[in-house]
PDB file of C-alpha atoms in Angstrom:
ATOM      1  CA  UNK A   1      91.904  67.341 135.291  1.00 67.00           C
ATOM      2  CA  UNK A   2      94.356  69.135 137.357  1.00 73.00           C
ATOM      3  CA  UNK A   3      93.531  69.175 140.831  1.00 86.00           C
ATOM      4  CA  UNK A   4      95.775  70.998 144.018  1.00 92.00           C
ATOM      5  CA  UNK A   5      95.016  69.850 147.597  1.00 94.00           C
ATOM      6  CA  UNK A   6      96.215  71.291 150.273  1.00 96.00           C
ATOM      7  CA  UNK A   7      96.190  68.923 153.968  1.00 95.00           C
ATOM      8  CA  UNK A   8      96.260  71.777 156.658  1.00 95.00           C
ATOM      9  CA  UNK A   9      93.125  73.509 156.925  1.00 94.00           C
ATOM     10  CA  UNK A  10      94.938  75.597 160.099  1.00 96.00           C
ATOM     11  CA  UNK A  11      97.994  75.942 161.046  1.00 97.00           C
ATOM     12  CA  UNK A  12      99.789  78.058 163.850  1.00 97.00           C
ATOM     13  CA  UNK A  13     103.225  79.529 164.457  1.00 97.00           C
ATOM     14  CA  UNK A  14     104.945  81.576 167.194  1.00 98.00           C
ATOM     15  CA  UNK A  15     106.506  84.560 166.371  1.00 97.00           C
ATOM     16  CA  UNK A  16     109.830  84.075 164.663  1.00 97.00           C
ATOM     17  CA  UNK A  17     109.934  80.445 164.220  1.00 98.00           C
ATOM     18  CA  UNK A  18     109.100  78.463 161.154  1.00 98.00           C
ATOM     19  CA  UNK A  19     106.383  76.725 159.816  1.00 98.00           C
ATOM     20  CA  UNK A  20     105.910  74.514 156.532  1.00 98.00           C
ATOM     21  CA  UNK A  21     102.773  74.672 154.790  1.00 98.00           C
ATOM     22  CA  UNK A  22     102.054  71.427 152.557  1.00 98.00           C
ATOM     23  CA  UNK A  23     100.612  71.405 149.246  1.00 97.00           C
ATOM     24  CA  UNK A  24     100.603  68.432 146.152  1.00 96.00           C
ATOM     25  CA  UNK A  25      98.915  68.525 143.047  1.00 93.00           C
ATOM     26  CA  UNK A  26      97.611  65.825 141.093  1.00 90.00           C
ATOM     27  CA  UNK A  27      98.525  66.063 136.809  1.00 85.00           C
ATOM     28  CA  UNK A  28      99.625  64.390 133.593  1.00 83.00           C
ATOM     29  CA  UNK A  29     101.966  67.416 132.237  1.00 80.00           C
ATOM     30  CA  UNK A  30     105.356  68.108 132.833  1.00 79.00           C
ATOM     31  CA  UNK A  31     105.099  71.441 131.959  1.00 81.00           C
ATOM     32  CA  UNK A  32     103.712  73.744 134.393  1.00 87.00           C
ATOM     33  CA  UNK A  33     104.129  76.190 137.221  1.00 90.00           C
ATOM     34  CA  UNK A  34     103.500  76.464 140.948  1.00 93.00           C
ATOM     35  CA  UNK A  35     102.206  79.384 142.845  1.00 95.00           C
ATOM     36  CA  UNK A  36     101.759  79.908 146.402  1.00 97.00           C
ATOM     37  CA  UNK A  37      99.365  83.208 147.000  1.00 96.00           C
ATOM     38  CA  UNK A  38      98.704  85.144 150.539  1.00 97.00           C
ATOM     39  CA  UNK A  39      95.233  86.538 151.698  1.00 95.00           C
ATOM     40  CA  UNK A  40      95.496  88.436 154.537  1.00 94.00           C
ATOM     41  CA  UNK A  41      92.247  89.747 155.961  1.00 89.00           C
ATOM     42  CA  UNK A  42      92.301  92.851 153.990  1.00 90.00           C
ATOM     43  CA  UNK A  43      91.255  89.727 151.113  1.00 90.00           C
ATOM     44  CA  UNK A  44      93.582  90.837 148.520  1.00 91.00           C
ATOM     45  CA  UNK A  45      95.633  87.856 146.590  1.00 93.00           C
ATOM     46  CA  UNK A  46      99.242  88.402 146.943  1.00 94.00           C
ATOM     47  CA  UNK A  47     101.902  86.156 145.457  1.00 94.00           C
ATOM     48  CA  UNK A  48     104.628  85.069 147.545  1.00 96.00           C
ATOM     49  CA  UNK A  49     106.398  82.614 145.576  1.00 96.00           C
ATOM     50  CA  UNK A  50     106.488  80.819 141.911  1.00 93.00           C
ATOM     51  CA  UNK A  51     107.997  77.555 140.743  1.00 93.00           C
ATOM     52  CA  UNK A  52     108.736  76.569 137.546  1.00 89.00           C
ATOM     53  CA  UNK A  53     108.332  73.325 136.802  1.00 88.00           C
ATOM     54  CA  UNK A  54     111.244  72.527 134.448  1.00 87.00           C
ATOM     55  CA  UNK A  55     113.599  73.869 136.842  1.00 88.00           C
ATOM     56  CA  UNK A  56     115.046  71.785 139.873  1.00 85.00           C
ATOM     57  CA  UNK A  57     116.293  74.368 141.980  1.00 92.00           C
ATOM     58  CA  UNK A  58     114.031  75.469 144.575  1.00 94.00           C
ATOM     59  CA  UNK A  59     112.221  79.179 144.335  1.00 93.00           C
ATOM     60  CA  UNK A  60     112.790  81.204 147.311  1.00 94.00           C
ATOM     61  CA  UNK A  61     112.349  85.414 148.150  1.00 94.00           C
ATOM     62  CA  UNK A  62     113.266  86.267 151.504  1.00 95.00           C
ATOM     63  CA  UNK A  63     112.044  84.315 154.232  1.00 97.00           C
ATOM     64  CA  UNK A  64     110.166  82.281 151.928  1.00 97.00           C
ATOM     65  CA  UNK A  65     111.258  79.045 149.880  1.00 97.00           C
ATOM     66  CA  UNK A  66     109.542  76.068 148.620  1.00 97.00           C
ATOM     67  CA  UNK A  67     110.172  72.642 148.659  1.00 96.00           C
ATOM     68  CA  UNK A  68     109.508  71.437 145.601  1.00 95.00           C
ATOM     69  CA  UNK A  69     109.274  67.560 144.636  1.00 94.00           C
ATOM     70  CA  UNK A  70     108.721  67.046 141.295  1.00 92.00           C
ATOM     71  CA  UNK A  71     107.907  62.967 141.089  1.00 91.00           C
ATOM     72  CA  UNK A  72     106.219  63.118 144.292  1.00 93.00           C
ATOM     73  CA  UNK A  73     104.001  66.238 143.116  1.00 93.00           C
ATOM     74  CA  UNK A  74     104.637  68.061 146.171  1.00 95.00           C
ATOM     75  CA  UNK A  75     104.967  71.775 146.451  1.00 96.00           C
ATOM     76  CA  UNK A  76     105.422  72.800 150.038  1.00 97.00           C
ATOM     77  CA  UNK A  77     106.279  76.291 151.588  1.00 98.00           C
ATOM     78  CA  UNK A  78     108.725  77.231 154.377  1.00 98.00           C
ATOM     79  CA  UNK A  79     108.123  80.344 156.442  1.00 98.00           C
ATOM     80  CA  UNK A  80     111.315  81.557 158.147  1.00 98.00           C
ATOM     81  CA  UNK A  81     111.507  83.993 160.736  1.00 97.00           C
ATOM     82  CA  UNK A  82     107.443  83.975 161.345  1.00 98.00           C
ATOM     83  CA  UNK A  83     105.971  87.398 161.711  1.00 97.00           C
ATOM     84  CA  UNK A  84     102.965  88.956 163.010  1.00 97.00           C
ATOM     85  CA  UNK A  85     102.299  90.730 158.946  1.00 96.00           C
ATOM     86  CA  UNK A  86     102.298  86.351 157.845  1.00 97.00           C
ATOM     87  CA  UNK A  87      99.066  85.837 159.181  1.00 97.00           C
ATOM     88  CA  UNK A  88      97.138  84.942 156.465  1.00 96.00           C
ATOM     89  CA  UNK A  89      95.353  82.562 154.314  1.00 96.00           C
ATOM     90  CA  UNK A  90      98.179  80.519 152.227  1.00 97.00           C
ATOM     91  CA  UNK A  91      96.841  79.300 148.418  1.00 96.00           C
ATOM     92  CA  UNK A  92      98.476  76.723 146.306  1.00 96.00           C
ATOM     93  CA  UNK A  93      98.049  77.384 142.952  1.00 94.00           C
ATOM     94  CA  UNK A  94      98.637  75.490 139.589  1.00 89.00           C
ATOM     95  CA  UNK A  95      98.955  75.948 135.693  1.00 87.00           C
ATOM     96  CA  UNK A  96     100.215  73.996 133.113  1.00 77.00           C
ATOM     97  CA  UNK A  97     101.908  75.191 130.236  1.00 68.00           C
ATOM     98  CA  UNK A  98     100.220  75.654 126.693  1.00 66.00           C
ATOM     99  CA  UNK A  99      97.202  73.744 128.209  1.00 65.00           C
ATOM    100  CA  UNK A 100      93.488  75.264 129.023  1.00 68.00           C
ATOM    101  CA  UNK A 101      94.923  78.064 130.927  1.00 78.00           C
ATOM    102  CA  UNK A 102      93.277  77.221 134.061  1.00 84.00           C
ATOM    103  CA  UNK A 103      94.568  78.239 136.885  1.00 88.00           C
ATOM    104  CA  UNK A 104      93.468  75.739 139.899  1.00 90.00           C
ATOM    105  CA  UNK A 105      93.367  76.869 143.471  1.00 92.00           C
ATOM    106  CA  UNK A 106      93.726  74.708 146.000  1.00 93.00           C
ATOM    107  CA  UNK A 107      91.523  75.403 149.654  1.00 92.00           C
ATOM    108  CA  UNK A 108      93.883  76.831 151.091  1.00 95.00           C
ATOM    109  CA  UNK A 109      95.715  77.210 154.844  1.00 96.00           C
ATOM    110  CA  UNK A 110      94.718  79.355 157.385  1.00 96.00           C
ATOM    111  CA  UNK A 111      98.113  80.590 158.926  1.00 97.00           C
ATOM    112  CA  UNK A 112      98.295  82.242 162.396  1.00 97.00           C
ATOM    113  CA  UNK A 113     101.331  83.740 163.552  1.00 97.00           C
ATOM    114  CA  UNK A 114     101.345  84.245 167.781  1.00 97.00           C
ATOM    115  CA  UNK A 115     103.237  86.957 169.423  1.00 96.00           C
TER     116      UNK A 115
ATOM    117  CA  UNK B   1      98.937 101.948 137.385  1.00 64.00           C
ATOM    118  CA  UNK B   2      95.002 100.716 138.342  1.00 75.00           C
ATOM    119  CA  UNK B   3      95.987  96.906 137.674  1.00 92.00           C
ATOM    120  CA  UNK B   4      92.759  95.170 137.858  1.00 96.00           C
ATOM    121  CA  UNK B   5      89.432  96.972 138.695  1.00 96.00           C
ATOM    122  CA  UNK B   6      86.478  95.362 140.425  1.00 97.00           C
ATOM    123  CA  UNK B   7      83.116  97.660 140.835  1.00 96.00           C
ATOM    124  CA  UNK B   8      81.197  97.046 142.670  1.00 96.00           C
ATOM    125  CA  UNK B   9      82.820  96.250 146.484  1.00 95.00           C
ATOM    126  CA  UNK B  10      80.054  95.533 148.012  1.00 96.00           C
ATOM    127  CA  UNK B  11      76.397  94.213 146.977  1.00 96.00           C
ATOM    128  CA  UNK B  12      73.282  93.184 148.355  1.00 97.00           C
ATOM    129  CA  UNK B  13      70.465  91.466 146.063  1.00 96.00           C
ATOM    130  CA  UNK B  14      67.306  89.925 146.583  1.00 97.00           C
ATOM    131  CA  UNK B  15      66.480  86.307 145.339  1.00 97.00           C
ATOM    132  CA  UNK B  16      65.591  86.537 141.410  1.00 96.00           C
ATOM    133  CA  UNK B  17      67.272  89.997 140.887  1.00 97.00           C
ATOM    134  CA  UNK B  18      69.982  90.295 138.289  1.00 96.00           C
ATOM    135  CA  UNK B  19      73.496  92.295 138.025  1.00 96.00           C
ATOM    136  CA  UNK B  20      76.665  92.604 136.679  1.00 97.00           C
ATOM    137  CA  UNK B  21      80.020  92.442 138.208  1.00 98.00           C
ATOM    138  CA  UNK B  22      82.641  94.376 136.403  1.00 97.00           C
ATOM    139  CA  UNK B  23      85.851  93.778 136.091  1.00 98.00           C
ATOM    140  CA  UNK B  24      88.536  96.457 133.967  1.00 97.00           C
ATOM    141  CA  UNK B  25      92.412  95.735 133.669  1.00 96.00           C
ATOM    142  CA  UNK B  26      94.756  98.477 132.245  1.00 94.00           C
ATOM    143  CA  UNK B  27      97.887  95.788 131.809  1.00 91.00           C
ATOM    144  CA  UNK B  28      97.014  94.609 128.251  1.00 91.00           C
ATOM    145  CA  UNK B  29      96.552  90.869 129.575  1.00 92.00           C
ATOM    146  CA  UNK B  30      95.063  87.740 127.536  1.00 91.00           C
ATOM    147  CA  UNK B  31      93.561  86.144 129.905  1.00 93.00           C
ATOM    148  CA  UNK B  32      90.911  86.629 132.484  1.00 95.00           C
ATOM    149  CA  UNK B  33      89.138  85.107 135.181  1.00 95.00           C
ATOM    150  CA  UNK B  34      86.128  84.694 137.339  1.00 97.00           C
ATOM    151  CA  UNK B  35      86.454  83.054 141.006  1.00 97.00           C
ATOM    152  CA  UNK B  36      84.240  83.064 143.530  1.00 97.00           C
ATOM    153  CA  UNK B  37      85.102  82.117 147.539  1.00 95.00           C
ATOM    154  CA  UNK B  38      82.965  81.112 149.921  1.00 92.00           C
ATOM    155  CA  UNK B  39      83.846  81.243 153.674  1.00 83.00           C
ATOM    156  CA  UNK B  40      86.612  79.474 154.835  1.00 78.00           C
ATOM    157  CA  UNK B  41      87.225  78.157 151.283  1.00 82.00           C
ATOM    158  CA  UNK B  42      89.585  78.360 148.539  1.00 87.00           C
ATOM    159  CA  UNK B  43      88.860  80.048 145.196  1.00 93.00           C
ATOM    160  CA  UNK B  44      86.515  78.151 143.014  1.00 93.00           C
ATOM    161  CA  UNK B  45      86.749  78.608 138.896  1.00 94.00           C
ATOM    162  CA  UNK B  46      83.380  80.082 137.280  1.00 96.00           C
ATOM    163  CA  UNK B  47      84.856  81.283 134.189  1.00 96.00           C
ATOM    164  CA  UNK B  48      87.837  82.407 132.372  1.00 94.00           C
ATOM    165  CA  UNK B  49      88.944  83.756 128.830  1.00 94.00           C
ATOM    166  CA  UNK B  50      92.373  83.759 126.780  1.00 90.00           C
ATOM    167  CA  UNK B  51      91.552  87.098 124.851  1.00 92.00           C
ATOM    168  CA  UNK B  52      88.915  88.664 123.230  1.00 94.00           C
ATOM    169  CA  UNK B  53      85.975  87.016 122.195  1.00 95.00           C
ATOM    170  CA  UNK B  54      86.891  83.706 123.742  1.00 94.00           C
ATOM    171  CA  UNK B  55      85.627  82.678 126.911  1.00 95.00           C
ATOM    172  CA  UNK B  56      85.361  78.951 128.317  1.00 94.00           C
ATOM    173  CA  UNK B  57      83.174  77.622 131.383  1.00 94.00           C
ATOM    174  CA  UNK B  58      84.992  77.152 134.963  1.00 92.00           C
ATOM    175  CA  UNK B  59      84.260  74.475 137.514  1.00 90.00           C
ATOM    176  CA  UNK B  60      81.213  76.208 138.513  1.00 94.00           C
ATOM    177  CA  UNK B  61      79.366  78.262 135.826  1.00 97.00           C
ATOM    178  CA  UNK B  62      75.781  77.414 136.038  1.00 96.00           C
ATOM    179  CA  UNK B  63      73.964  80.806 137.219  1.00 96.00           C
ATOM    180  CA  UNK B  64      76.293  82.833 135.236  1.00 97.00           C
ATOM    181  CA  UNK B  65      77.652  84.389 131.933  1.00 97.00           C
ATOM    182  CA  UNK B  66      80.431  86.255 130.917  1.00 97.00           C
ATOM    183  CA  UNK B  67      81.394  88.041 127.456  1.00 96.00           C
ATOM    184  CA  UNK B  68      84.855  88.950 126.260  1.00 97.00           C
ATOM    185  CA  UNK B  69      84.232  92.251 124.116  1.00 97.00           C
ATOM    186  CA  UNK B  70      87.334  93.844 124.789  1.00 96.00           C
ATOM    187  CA  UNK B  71      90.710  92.933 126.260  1.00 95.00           C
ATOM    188  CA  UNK B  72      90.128  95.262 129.081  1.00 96.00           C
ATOM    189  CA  UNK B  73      86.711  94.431 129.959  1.00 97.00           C
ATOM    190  CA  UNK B  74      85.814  91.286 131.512  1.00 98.00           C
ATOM    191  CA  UNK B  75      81.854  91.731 133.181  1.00 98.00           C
ATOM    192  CA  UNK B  76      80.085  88.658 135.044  1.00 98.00           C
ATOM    193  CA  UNK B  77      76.487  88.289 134.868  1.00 97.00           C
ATOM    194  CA  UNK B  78      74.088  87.043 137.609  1.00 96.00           C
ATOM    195  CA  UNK B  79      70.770  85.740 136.587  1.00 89.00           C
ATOM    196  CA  UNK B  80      67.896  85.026 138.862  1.00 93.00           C
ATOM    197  CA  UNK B  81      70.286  85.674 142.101  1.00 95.00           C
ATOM    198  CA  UNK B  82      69.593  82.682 144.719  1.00 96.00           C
ATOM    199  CA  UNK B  83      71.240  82.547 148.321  1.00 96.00           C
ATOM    200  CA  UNK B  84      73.563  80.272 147.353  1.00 95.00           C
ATOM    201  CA  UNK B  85      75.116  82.656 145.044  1.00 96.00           C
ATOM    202  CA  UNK B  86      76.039  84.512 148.155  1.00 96.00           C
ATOM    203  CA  UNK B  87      79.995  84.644 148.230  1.00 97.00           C
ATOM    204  CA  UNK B  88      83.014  87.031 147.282  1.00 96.00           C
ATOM    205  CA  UNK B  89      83.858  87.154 143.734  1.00 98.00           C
ATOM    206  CA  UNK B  90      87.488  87.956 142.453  1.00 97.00           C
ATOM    207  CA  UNK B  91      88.089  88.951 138.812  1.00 97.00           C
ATOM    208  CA  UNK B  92      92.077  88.284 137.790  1.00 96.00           C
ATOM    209  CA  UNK B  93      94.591  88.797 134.540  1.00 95.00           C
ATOM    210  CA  UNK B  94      97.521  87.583 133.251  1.00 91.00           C
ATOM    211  CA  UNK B  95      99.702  87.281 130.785  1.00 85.00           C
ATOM    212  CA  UNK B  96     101.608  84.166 129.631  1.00 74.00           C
ATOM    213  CA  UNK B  97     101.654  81.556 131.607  1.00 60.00           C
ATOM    214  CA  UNK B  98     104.829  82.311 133.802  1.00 59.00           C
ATOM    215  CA  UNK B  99     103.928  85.194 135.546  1.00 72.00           C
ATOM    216  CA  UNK B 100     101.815  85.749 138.277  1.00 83.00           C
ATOM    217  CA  UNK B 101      97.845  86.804 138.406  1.00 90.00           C
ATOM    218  CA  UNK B 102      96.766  89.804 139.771  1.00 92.00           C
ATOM    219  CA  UNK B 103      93.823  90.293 141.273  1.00 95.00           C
ATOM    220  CA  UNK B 104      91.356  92.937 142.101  1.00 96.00           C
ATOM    221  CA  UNK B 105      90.108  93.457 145.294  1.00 94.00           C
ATOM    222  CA  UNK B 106      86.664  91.554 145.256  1.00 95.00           C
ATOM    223  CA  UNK B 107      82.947  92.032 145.570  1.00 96.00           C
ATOM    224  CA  UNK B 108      81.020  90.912 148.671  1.00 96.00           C
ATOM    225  CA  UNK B 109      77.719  89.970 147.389  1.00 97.00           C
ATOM    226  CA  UNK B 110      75.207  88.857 149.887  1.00 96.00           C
ATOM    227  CA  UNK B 111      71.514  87.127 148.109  1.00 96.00           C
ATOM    228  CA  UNK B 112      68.901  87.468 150.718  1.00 96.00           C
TER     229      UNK B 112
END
């Protein structure tokens, strides 16, 4: 069974610095894909970034990238430029390809960004 | 563009009561899920579906059912409500498996 676990139940920032949120996942395929999802308070799940697998460059929109380690199963995600609008709750999330279609959460981060 | 619908927002039961979470997407998507999240916690799996007709159990399922009628429609059933049932429930669609789920906005459902 696939299984995501993220470390960092908290985590805190100040404004406009950066922050790395850690996430690995544990699984037998090698065909799959990575998502990290936001929750801000208003509760409603908004990706911020996708990895695919099979490809070894690293995702990244905006301030956000992703460190992603294939062989060590680690999918990690860099904040740059913290803002106030970041504080959240961070998800790691995980499919694999042509398999159950599950897609596993991990417990996610709570992220607080200080003025 | 609706994306996915949740109805209710907001619930209150008493233990042993039944109801029905609904969940409607507009986005022609296969697949469908059930979480629920409890405070401070990530999403667990109840149950999911990969199109019409087919629906397979989640990590937690026991105190609920689902059915798969349509490809919009996705409804969760509560039987016999008990407090520990008390959480907030996300319904979410996709399509294949590179693209993102959306979600809808949740249902705050309180057994008391």
């Amino acid at each position: 069974a696939q299984t995501v676990t993220q470390s960092q139940p908290e985590m805190s920032v100040q404004e406009a610095e950066t922050v790395t949120l850690s996430c690995t996942y544990d699984t037998s395929e090698s065909n799959y894909y990575l998502f990290w999802y936001k929750q801000p308070p208003s509760r409603q799940m908004i990706l911020v970034i996708r990895q695919e697998a099979y490809k070894q460059q690293n995702a990244t929109e905006n301030r956000f990238s992703v460190n992603f380690q294939k062989a060590a199963k680690s999918f990690s995600l860099k904040i740059s430029d913290s803002q106030l609008g970041d504080t959240a709750m961070y998800f790691c999330a995980f499919i694999f390809q042509g398999g159950s279609e599950k897609l596993v959460f991990g417990k996610g981060t709570k992220l607080t960004v200080n003025p | 563009n609706a994306g996915v619908t949740q109805t209710p927002k907001f619930r209150i039961l008493k233990i042993g009561q039944s109801m029905t979470l609904q969940c409607t997407q507009d986005m022609n998507h296969n697949y469908m899920y059930w979480y629920r999240q409890d405070p401070g916690m990530g999403l667990k799996l109840i149950y999911y579906s990969v199109g019409a007709g087919i629906t397979d159990k989640g990590e937690v399922p026991n105190g609920y059912n689902v059915s798969r009628s349509t490809t919009e429609d996705f409804p969760l059933r509560l039987e016999l409500a008990a407090p520990s049932q008390t959480s907030v429930y996300f319904c979410a669609s996709r399509t294949t498996v590179n693209t993102e789920a959306f979600f809808g906005q949740g249902t705050r459902l309180t057994v008391v």
